[in-house]
Short mmCIF file of C-alpha atoms and ligand atoms in Angstrom, two decimals:
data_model
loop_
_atom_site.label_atom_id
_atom_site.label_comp_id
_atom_site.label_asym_id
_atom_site.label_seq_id
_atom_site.Cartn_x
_atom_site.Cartn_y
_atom_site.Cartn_z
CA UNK A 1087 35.41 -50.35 58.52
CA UNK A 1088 32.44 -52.01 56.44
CA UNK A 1089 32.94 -50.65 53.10
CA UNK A 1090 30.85 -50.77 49.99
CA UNK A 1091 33.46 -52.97 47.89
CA UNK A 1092 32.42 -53.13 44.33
CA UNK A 1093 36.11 -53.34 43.13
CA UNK A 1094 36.05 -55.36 40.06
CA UNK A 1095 32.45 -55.44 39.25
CA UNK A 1096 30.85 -53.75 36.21
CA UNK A 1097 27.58 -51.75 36.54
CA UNK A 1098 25.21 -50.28 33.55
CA UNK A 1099 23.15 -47.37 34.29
CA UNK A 1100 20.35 -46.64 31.73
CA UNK A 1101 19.58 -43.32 31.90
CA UNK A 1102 22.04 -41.29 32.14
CA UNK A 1103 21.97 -37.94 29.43
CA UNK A 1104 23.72 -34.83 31.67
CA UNK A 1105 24.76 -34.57 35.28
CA UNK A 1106 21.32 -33.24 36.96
CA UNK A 1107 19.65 -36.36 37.27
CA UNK A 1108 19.67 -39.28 39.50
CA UNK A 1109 21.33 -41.71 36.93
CA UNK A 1110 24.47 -39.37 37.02
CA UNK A 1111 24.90 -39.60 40.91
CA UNK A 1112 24.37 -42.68 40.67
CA UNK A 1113 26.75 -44.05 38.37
CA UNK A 1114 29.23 -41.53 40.15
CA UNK A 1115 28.42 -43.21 43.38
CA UNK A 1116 29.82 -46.88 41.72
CA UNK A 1117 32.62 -45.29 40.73
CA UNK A 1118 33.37 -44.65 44.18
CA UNK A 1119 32.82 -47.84 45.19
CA UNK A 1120 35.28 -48.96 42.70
CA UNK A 1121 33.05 -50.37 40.00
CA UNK A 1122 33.68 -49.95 35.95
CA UNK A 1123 30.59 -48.35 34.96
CA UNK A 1124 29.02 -48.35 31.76
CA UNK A 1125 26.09 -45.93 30.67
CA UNK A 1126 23.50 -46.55 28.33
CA UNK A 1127 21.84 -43.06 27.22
CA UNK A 1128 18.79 -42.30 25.03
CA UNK A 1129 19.78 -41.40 21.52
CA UNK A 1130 17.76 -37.90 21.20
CA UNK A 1131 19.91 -36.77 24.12
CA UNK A 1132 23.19 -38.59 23.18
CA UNK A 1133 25.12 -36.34 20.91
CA UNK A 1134 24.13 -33.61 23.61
CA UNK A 1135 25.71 -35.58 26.33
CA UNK A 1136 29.05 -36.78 24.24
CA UNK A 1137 29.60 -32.96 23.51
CA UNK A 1138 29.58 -31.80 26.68
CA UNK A 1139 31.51 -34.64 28.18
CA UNK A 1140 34.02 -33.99 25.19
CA UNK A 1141 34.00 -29.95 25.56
CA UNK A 1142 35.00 -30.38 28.97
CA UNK A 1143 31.69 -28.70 30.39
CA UNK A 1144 30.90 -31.62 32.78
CA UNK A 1145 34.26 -31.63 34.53
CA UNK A 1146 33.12 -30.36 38.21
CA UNK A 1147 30.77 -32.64 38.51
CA UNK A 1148 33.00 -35.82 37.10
CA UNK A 1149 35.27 -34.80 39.77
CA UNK A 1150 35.62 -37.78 42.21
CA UNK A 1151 36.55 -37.48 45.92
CA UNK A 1152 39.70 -39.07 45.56
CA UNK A 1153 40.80 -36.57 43.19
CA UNK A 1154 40.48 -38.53 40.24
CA UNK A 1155 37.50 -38.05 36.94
CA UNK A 1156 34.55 -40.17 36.89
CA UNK A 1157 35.05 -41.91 33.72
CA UNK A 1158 32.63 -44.65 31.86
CA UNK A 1159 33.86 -48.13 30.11
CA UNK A 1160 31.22 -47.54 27.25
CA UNK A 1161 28.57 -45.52 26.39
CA UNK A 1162 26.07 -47.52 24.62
CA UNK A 1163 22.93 -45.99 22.85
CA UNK A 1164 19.69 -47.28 24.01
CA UNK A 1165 16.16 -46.75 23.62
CA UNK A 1166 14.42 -48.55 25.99
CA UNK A 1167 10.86 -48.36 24.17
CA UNK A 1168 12.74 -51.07 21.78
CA UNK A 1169 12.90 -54.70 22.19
CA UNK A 1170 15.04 -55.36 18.93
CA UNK A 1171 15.39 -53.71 15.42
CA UNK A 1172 12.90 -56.19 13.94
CA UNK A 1173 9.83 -54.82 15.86
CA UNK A 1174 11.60 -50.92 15.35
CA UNK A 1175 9.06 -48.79 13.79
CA UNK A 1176 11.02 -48.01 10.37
CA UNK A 1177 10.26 -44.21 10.84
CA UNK A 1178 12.72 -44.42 14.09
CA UNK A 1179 14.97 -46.59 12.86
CA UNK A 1180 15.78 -43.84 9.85
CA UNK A 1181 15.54 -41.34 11.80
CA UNK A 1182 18.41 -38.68 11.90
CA UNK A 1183 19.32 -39.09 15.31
CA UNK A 1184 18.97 -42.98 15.47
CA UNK A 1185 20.02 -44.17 11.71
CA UNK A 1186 24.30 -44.13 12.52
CA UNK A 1187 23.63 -45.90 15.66
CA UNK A 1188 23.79 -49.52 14.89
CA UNK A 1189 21.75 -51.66 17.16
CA UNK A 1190 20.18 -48.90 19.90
CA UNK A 1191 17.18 -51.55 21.51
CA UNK A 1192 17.48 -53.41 24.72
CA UNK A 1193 18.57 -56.35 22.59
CA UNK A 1194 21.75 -54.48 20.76
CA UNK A 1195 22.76 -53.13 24.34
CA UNK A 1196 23.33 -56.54 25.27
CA UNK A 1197 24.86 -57.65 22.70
CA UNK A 1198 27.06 -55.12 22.53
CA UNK A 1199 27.98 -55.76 26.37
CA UNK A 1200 28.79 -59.42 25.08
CA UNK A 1201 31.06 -58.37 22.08
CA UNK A 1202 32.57 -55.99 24.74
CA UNK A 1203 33.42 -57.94 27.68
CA UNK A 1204 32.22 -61.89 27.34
CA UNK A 1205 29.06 -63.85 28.04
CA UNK A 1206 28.71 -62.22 31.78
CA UNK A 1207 29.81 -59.07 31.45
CA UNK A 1208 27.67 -57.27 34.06
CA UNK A 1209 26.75 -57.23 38.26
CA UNK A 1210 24.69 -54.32 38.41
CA UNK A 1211 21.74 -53.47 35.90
CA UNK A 1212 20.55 -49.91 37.31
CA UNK A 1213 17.78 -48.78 35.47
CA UNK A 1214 17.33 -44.75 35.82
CA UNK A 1215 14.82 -44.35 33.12
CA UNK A 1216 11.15 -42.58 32.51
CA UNK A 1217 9.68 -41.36 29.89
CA UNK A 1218 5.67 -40.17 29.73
CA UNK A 1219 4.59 -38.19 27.01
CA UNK A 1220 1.46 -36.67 28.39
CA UNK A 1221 2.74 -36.39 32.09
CA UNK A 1222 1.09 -32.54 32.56
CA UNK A 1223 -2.13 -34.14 31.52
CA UNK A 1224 -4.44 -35.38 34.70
CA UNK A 1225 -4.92 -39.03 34.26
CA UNK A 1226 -8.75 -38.07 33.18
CA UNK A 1227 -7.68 -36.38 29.73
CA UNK A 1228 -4.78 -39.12 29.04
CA UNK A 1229 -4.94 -40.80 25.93
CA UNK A 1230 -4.37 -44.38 25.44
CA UNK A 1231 -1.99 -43.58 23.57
CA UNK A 1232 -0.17 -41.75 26.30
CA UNK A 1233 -1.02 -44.35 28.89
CA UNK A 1234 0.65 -46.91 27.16
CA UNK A 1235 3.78 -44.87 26.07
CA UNK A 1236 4.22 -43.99 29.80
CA UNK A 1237 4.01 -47.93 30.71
CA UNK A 1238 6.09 -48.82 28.24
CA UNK A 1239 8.82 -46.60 28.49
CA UNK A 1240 8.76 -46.43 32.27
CA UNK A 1241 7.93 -49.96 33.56
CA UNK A 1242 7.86 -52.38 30.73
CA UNK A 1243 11.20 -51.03 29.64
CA UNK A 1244 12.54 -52.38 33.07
CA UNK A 1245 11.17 -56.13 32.81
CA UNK A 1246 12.59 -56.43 28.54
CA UNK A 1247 15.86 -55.30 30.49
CA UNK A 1248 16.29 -58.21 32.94
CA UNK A 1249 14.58 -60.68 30.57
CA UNK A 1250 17.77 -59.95 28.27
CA UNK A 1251 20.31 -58.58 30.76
CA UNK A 1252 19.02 -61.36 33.36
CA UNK A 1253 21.47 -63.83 31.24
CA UNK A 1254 24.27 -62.38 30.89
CA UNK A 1255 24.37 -61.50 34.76
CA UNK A 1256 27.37 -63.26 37.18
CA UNK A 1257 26.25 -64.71 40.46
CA UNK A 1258 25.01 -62.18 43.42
CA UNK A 1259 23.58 -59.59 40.60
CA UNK A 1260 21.54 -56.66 41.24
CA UNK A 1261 18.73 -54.93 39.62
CA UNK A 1262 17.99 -51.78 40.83
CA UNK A 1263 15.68 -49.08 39.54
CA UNK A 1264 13.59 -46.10 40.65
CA UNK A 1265 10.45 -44.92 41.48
CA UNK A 1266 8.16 -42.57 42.77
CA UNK A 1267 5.47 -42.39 45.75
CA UNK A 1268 2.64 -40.96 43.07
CA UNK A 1269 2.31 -44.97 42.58
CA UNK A 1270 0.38 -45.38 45.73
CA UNK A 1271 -1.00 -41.76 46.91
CA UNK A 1272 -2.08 -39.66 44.40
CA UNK A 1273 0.14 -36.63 43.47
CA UNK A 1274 -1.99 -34.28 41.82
CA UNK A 1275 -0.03 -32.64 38.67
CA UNK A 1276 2.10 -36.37 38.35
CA UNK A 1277 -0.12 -37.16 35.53
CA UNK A 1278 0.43 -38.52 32.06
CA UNK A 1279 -0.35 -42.52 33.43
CA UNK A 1280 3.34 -42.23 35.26
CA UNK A 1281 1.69 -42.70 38.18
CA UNK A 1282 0.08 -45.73 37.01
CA UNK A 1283 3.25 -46.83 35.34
CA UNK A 1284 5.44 -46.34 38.91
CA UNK A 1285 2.61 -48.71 40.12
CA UNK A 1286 3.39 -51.29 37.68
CA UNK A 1287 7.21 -50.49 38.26
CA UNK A 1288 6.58 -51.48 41.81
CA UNK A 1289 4.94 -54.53 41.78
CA UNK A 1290 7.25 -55.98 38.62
CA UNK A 1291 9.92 -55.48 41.23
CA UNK A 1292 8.57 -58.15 43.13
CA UNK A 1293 7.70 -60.56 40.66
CA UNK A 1294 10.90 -59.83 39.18
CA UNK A 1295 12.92 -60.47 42.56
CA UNK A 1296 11.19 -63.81 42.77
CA UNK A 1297 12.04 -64.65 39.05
CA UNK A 1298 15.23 -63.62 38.43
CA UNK A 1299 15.91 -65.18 42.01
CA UNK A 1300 15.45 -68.12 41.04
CA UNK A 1301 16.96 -68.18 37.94
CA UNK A 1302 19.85 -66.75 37.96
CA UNK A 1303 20.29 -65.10 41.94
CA UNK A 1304 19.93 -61.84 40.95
CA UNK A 1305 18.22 -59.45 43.36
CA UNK A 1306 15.72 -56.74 41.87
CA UNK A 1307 14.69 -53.51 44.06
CA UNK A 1308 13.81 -50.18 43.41
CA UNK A 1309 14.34 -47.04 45.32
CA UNK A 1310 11.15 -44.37 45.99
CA UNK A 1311 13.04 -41.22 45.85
CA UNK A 1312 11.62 -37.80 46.82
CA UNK A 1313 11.26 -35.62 44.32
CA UNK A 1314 14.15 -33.50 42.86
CA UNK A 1315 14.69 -31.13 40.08
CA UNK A 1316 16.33 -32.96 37.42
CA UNK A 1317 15.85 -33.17 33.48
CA UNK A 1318 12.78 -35.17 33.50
CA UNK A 1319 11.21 -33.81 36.89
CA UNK A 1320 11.51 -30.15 35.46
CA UNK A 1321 8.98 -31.42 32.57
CA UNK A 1322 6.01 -32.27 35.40
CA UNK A 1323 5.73 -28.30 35.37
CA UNK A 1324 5.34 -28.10 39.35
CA UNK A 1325 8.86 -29.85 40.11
CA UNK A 1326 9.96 -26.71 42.98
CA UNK A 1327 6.59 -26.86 44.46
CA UNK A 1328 7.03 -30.87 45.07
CA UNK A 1329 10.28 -30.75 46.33
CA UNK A 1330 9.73 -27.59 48.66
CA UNK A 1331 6.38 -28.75 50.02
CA UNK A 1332 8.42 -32.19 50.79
CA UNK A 1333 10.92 -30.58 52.87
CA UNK A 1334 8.57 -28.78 54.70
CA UNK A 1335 6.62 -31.42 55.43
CA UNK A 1336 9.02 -34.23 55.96
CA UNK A 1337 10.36 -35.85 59.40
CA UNK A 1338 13.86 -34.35 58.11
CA UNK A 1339 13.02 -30.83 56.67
CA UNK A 1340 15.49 -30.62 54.10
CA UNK A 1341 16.01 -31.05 50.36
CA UNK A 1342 16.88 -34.64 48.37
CA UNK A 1343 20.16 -34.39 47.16
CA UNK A 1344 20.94 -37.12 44.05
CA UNK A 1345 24.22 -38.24 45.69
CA UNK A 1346 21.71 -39.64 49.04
CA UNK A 1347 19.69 -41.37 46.02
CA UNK A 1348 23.64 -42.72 44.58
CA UNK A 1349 25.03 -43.98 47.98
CA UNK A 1350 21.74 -45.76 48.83
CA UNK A 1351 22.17 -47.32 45.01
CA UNK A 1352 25.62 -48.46 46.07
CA UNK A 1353 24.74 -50.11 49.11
CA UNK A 1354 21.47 -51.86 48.05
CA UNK A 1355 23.71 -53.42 45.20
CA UNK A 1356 26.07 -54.29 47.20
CA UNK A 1357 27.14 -57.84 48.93
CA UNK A 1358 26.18 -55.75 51.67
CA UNK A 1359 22.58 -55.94 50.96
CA UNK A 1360 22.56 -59.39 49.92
CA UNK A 1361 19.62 -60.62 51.83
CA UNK A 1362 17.22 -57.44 50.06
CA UNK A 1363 15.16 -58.07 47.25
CA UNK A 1364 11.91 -57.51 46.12
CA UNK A 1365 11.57 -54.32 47.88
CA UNK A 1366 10.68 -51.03 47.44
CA UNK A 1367 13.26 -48.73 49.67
CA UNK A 1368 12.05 -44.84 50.40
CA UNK A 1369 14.81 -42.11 49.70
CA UNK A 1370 12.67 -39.58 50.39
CA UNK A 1371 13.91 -37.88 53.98
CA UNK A 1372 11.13 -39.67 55.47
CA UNK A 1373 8.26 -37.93 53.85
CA UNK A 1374 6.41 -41.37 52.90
CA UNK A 1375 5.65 -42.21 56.46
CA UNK A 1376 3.74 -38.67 56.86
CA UNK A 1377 -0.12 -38.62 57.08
CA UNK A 1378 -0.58 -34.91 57.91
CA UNK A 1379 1.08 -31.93 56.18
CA UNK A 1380 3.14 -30.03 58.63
CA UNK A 1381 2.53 -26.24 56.75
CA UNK A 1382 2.43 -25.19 53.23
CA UNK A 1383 5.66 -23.78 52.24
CA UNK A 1384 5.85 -20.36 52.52
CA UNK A 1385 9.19 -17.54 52.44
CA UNK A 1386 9.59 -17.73 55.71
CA UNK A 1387 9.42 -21.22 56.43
CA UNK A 1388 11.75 -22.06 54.17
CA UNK A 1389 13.62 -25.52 54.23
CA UNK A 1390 17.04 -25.29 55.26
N1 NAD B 726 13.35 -36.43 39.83
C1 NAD B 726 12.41 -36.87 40.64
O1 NAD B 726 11.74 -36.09 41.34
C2 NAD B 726 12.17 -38.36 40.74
C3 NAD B 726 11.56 -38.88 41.90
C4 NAD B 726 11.36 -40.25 42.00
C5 NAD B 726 11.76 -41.07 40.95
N2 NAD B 726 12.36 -40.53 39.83
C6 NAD B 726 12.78 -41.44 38.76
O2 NAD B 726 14.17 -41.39 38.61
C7 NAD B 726 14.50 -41.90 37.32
C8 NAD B 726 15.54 -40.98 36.68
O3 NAD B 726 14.92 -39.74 36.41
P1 NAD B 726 15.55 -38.33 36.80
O4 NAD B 726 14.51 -37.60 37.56
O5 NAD B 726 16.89 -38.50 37.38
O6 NAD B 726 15.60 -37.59 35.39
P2 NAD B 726 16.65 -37.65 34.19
O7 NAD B 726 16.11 -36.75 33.14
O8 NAD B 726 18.05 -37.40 34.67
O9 NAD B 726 16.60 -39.18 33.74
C9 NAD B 726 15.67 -39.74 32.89
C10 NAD B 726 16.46 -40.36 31.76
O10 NAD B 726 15.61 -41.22 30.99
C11 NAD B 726 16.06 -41.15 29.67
N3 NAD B 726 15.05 -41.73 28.79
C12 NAD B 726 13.80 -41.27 28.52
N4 NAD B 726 13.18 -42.12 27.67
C13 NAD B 726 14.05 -43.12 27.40
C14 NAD B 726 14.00 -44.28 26.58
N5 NAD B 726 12.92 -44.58 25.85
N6 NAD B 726 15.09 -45.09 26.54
C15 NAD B 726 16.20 -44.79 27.26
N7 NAD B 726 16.31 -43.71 28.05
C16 NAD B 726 15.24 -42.89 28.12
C17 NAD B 726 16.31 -39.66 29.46
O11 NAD B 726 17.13 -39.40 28.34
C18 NAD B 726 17.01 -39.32 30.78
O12 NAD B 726 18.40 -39.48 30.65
C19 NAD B 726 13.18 -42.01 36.57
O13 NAD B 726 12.71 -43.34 36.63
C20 NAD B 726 12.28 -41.11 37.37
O14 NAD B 726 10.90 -41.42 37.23
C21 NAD B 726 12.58 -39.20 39.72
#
């Protein structure tokens, strides 16, 4: 057999807050593989996710194949909008939910990693994070305000991540992160500038690869997935329409499941994949390469 072998290698997902997103099948997928993982989660959402991870409620889903619990080495806090405390507006850093946190920016997650576990504490970097205020609003009533929150906390977030996780990466890393198709056709209802900021996403991904290539052989991708009903999704308002007019229009008509998103993860940071970088890899059943809708969805044409 060719296995996906990650025994003894640590991964960090950013992003992870329940179990119905991609981060979550993701990190789950690692595990798997036989990877610590480690999960960095925003700090609005993290006394949410500790609670239920502590009440027991996410059990079935931390259920591993093998019969044992998905478990994480660390949860960090992390706000990716954050570079380090000195630039943190002071109204965040006092705020309620951030104050007790110690260090929550991209610069306290890795240094926090390096008090944890040494000067290369990390393989994988897997960056599962979005964030765009105004994403109902079409990209002709955005603000600039909006624009730039989108870009910030969905593409720039990615590139302060492997300037400072870059470092403390050990030979054959991977970056990995995702994105979304609305970056080169227009989705109508994907609004908010997120379509602009999966654009940016994109093409940092390539001068990322050849950057952190040379500098420290680290490979950077990121995965288009299809569109599925998580956390975030639910928030675009017309999430079930997306993801049922992509089934019925795809060359496979079925439904995205996260763990397809997870095992691709795996294998694209993987020694397996050791020759991909820079690239932009479709999860999406196929639907990318369509240039004609098959049928609207309708009841009776539903995907199976
Ligand atoms: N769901 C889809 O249809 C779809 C399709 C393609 C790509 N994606 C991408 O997948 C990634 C994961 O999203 P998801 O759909 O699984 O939803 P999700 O809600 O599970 O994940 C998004 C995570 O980002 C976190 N987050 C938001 N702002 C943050 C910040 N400033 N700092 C740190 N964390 C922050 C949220 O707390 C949440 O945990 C995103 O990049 C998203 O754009 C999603």
């Amino acid at each position: 057999m060719l296995p996906i072998d990650l025994t003894g290698k640590r991964v960090l997902v950013a992003g992870v807050a329940d179990d119905n997103g991609f981060g979550w099948a993701i990190a789950k997928a690692f595990a798997e593989a036989g990877a610590n993982v480690c999960v960095a989660t925003w700090p609005p959402a993290l006394n949410i996710f500790l609670n239920l991870l502590e009440r027991g409620k996410l059990d079935d889903s931390r259920q591993m194949p093998d019969g044992s619990m998905l478990t994480f080495e660390r949860i960090y806090p992390l706000d990716a909008v954050y570079d380090n405390l000195e630039s943190t507006p002071a109204d965040i850093r006092e705020n309620k939910r951030y104050k007790e946190l110690g260090d929550f920016t991209i610069d306290g997650l890795a240094a926090r990693l390096v008090a944890d576990f040494g000067e290369q504490p990390l393989d994988i970097v897997f960056h599962s994070l979005a964030n765009g205020p105004e994403v109902k609003k079409p990209l002709l009533e955005v603000s600039r305000a909006g624009y730039l929150a989108a870009s910030s906390a969905s593409a720039y977030s990615l590139v302060s991540m492997v300037q400072r996780l870059g470092p403390l990466m050990r030979p054959g890393g991977a970056v990995c992160s995702l994105t979304y198709m609305a970056s080169e056709r227009a989705i109508p209802g994907y609004g908010g500038g997120m379509s602009s900021a999966k654009a940016q996403l994109e093409s940092d991904t390539r001068v990322l690869a050849f950057e952190a290539g040379r500098k420290w052989g680290v490979r950077v991708n990121t995965i288009s997935a299809g569109p599925y009903a998580s956390r975030a999704a639910s928030a675009i308002g017309i999430i079930d329409t997306m993801v049922k007019y992509c089934a019925a229009n795809s060359p496979l008509p079925e439904e995205l499941s996260a763990r397809e998103v997870g095992t691709t993860a795996a294998f694209l940071c993987s020694p397996l994949a050791s020759a991909i970088t820079g690239s932009t890899v479709y999860v999406d059943k196929g639907y990318h390469s369509m240039g004609m809708a098959v049928a609207p969805p309708t009841e009776d044409r539903a995907p199976r």
